[in-house]
XYZ file of N, CA and C in Angstrom:
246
model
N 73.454 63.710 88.203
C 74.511 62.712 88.159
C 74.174 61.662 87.102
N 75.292 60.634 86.796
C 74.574 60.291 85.907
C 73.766 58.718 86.756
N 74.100 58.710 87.802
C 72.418 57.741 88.180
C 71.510 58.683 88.177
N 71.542 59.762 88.119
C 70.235 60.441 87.941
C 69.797 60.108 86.352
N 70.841 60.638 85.253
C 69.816 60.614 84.495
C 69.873 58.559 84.042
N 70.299 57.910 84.724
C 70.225 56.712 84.387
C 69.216 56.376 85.066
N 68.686 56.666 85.922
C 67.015 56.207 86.598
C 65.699 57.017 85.582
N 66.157 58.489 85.209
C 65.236 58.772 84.235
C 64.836 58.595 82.942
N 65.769 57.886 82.265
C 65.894 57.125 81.522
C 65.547 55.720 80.478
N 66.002 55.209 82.351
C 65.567 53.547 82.266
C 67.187 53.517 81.310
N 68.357 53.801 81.343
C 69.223 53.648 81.366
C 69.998 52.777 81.985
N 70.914 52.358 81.790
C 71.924 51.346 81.920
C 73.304 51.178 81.898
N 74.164 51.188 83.019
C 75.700 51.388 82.387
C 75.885 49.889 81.353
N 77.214 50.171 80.597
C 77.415 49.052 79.381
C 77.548 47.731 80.235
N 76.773 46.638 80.209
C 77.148 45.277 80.270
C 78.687 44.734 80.728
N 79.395 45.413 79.520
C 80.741 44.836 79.374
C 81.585 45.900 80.506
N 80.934 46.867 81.481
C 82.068 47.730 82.514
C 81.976 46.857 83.583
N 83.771 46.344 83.518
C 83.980 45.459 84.812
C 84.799 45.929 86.183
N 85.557 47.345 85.934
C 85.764 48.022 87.024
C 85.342 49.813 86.901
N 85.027 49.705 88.062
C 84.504 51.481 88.326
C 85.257 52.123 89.629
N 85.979 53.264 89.214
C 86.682 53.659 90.304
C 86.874 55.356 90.326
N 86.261 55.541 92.009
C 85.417 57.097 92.440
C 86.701 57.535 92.632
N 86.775 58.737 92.490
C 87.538 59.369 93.163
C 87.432 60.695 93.403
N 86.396 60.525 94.927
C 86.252 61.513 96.108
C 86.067 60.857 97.277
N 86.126 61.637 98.045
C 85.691 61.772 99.344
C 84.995 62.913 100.210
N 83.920 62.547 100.942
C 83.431 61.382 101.301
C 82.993 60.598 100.266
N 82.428 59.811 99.901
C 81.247 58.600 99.234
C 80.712 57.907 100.090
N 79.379 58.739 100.009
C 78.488 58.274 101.067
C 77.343 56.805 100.849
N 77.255 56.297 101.576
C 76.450 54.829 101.714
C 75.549 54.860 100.379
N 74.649 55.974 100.939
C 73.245 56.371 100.067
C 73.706 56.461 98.867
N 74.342 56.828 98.113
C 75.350 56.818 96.840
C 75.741 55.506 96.331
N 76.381 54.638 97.341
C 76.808 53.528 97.253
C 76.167 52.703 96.736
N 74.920 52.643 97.234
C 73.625 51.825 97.475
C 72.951 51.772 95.933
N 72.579 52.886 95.429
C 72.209 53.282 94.081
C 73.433 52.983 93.291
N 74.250 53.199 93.533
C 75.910 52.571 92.547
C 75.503 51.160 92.222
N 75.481 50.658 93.481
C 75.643 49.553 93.724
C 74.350 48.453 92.705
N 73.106 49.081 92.566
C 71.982 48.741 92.155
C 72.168 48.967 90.661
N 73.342 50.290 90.191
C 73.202 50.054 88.606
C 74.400 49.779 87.857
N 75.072 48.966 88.998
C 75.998 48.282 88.611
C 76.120 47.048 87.409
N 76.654 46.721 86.413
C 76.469 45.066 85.828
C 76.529 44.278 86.638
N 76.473 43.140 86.319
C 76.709 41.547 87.088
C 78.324 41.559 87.129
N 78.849 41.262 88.026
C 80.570 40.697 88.040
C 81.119 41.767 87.753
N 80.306 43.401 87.933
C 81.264 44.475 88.360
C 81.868 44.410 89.245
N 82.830 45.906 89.963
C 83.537 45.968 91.012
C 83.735 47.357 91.096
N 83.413 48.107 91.945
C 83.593 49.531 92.282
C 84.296 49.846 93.245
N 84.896 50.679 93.062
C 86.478 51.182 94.042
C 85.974 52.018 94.497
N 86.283 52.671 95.707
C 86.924 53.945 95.989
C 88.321 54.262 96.285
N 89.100 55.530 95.789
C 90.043 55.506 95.599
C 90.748 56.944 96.068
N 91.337 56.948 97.292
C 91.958 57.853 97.755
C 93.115 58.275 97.832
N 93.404 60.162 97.939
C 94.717 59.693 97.467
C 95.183 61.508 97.486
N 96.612 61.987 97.515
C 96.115 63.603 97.943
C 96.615 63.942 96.736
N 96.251 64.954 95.423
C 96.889 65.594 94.482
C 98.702 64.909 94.254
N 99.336 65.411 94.996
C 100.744 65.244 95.137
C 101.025 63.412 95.054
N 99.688 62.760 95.281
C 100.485 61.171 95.505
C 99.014 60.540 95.134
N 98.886 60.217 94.167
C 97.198 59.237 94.068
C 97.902 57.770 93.310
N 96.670 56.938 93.740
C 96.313 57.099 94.775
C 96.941 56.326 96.050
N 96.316 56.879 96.942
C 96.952 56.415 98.203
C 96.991 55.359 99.293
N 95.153 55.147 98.821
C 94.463 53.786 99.555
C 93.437 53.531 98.565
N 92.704 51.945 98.772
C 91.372 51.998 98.138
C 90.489 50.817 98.589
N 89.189 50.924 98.252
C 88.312 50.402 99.032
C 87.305 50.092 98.263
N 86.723 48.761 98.132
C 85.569 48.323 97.406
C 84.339 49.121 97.891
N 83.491 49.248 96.819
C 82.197 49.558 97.690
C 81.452 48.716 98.795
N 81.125 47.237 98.174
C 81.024 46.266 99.311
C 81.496 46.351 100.758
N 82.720 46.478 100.753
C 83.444 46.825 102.347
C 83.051 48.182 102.594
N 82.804 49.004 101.697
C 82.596 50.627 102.106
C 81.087 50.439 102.597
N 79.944 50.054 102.224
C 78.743 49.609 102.622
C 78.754 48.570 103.871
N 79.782 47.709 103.722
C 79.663 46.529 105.171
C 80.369 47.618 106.234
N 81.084 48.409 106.461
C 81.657 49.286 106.941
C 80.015 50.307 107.834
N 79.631 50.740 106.760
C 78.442 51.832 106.775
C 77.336 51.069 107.769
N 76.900 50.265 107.489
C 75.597 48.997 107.260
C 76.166 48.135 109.057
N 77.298 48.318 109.578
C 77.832 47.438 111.026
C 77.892 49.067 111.480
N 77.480 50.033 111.120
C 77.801 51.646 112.571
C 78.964 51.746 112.462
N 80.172 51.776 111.337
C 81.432 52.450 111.308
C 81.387 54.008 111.438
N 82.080 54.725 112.067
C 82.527 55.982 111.953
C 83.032 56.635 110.927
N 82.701 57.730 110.245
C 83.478 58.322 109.250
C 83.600 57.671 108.155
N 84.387 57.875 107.325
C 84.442 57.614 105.701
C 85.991 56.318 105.851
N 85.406 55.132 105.595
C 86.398 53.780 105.591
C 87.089 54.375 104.302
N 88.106 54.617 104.424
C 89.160 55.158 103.308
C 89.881 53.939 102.692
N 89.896 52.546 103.049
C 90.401 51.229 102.550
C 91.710 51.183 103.086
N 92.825 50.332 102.512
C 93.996 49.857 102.944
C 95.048 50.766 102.022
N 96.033 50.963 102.596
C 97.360 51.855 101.739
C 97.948 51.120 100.489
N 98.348 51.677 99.692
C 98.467 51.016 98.387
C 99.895 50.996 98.801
């Protein structure tokens, strides 16, 4: 992935990326977590759901997807309907 090869590296996403937005599901915590760590300063990472026929459909910061994970939520917090 590329946090993989951005940890082998010593890589870096660009400074200047101020939104990042996934689109799968699940996106799991452990993912999040490392996202979250090679993120810039005053980024913002989405997740973004949504079915072929209609995208997307809902979406969800990582922050809330981790405060979600991190309080014992169930299942994959899919965010609010667009």
């Amino acid at each position: 992935t590329l946090l993989d090869h951005l940890a082998a590296t010593g890589g870096a996403l660009p400074p200047t990326l101020r939104t990042l937005l996934l689109g799968a599901a699940p996106v799991h915590a452990e993912f999040l977590r490392r996202l979250q760590g090679a993120l810039p300063p005053g980024a913002t990472a989405w997740a973004v759901y949504g079915a072929t026929e209609l995208l997307p459909a809902a979406a969800v910061t990582l922050v809330d997807k981790l405060a979600w994970a991190d309080a014992g939520g169930e299942g994959d917090l899919l965010g609010a309907p667009m």
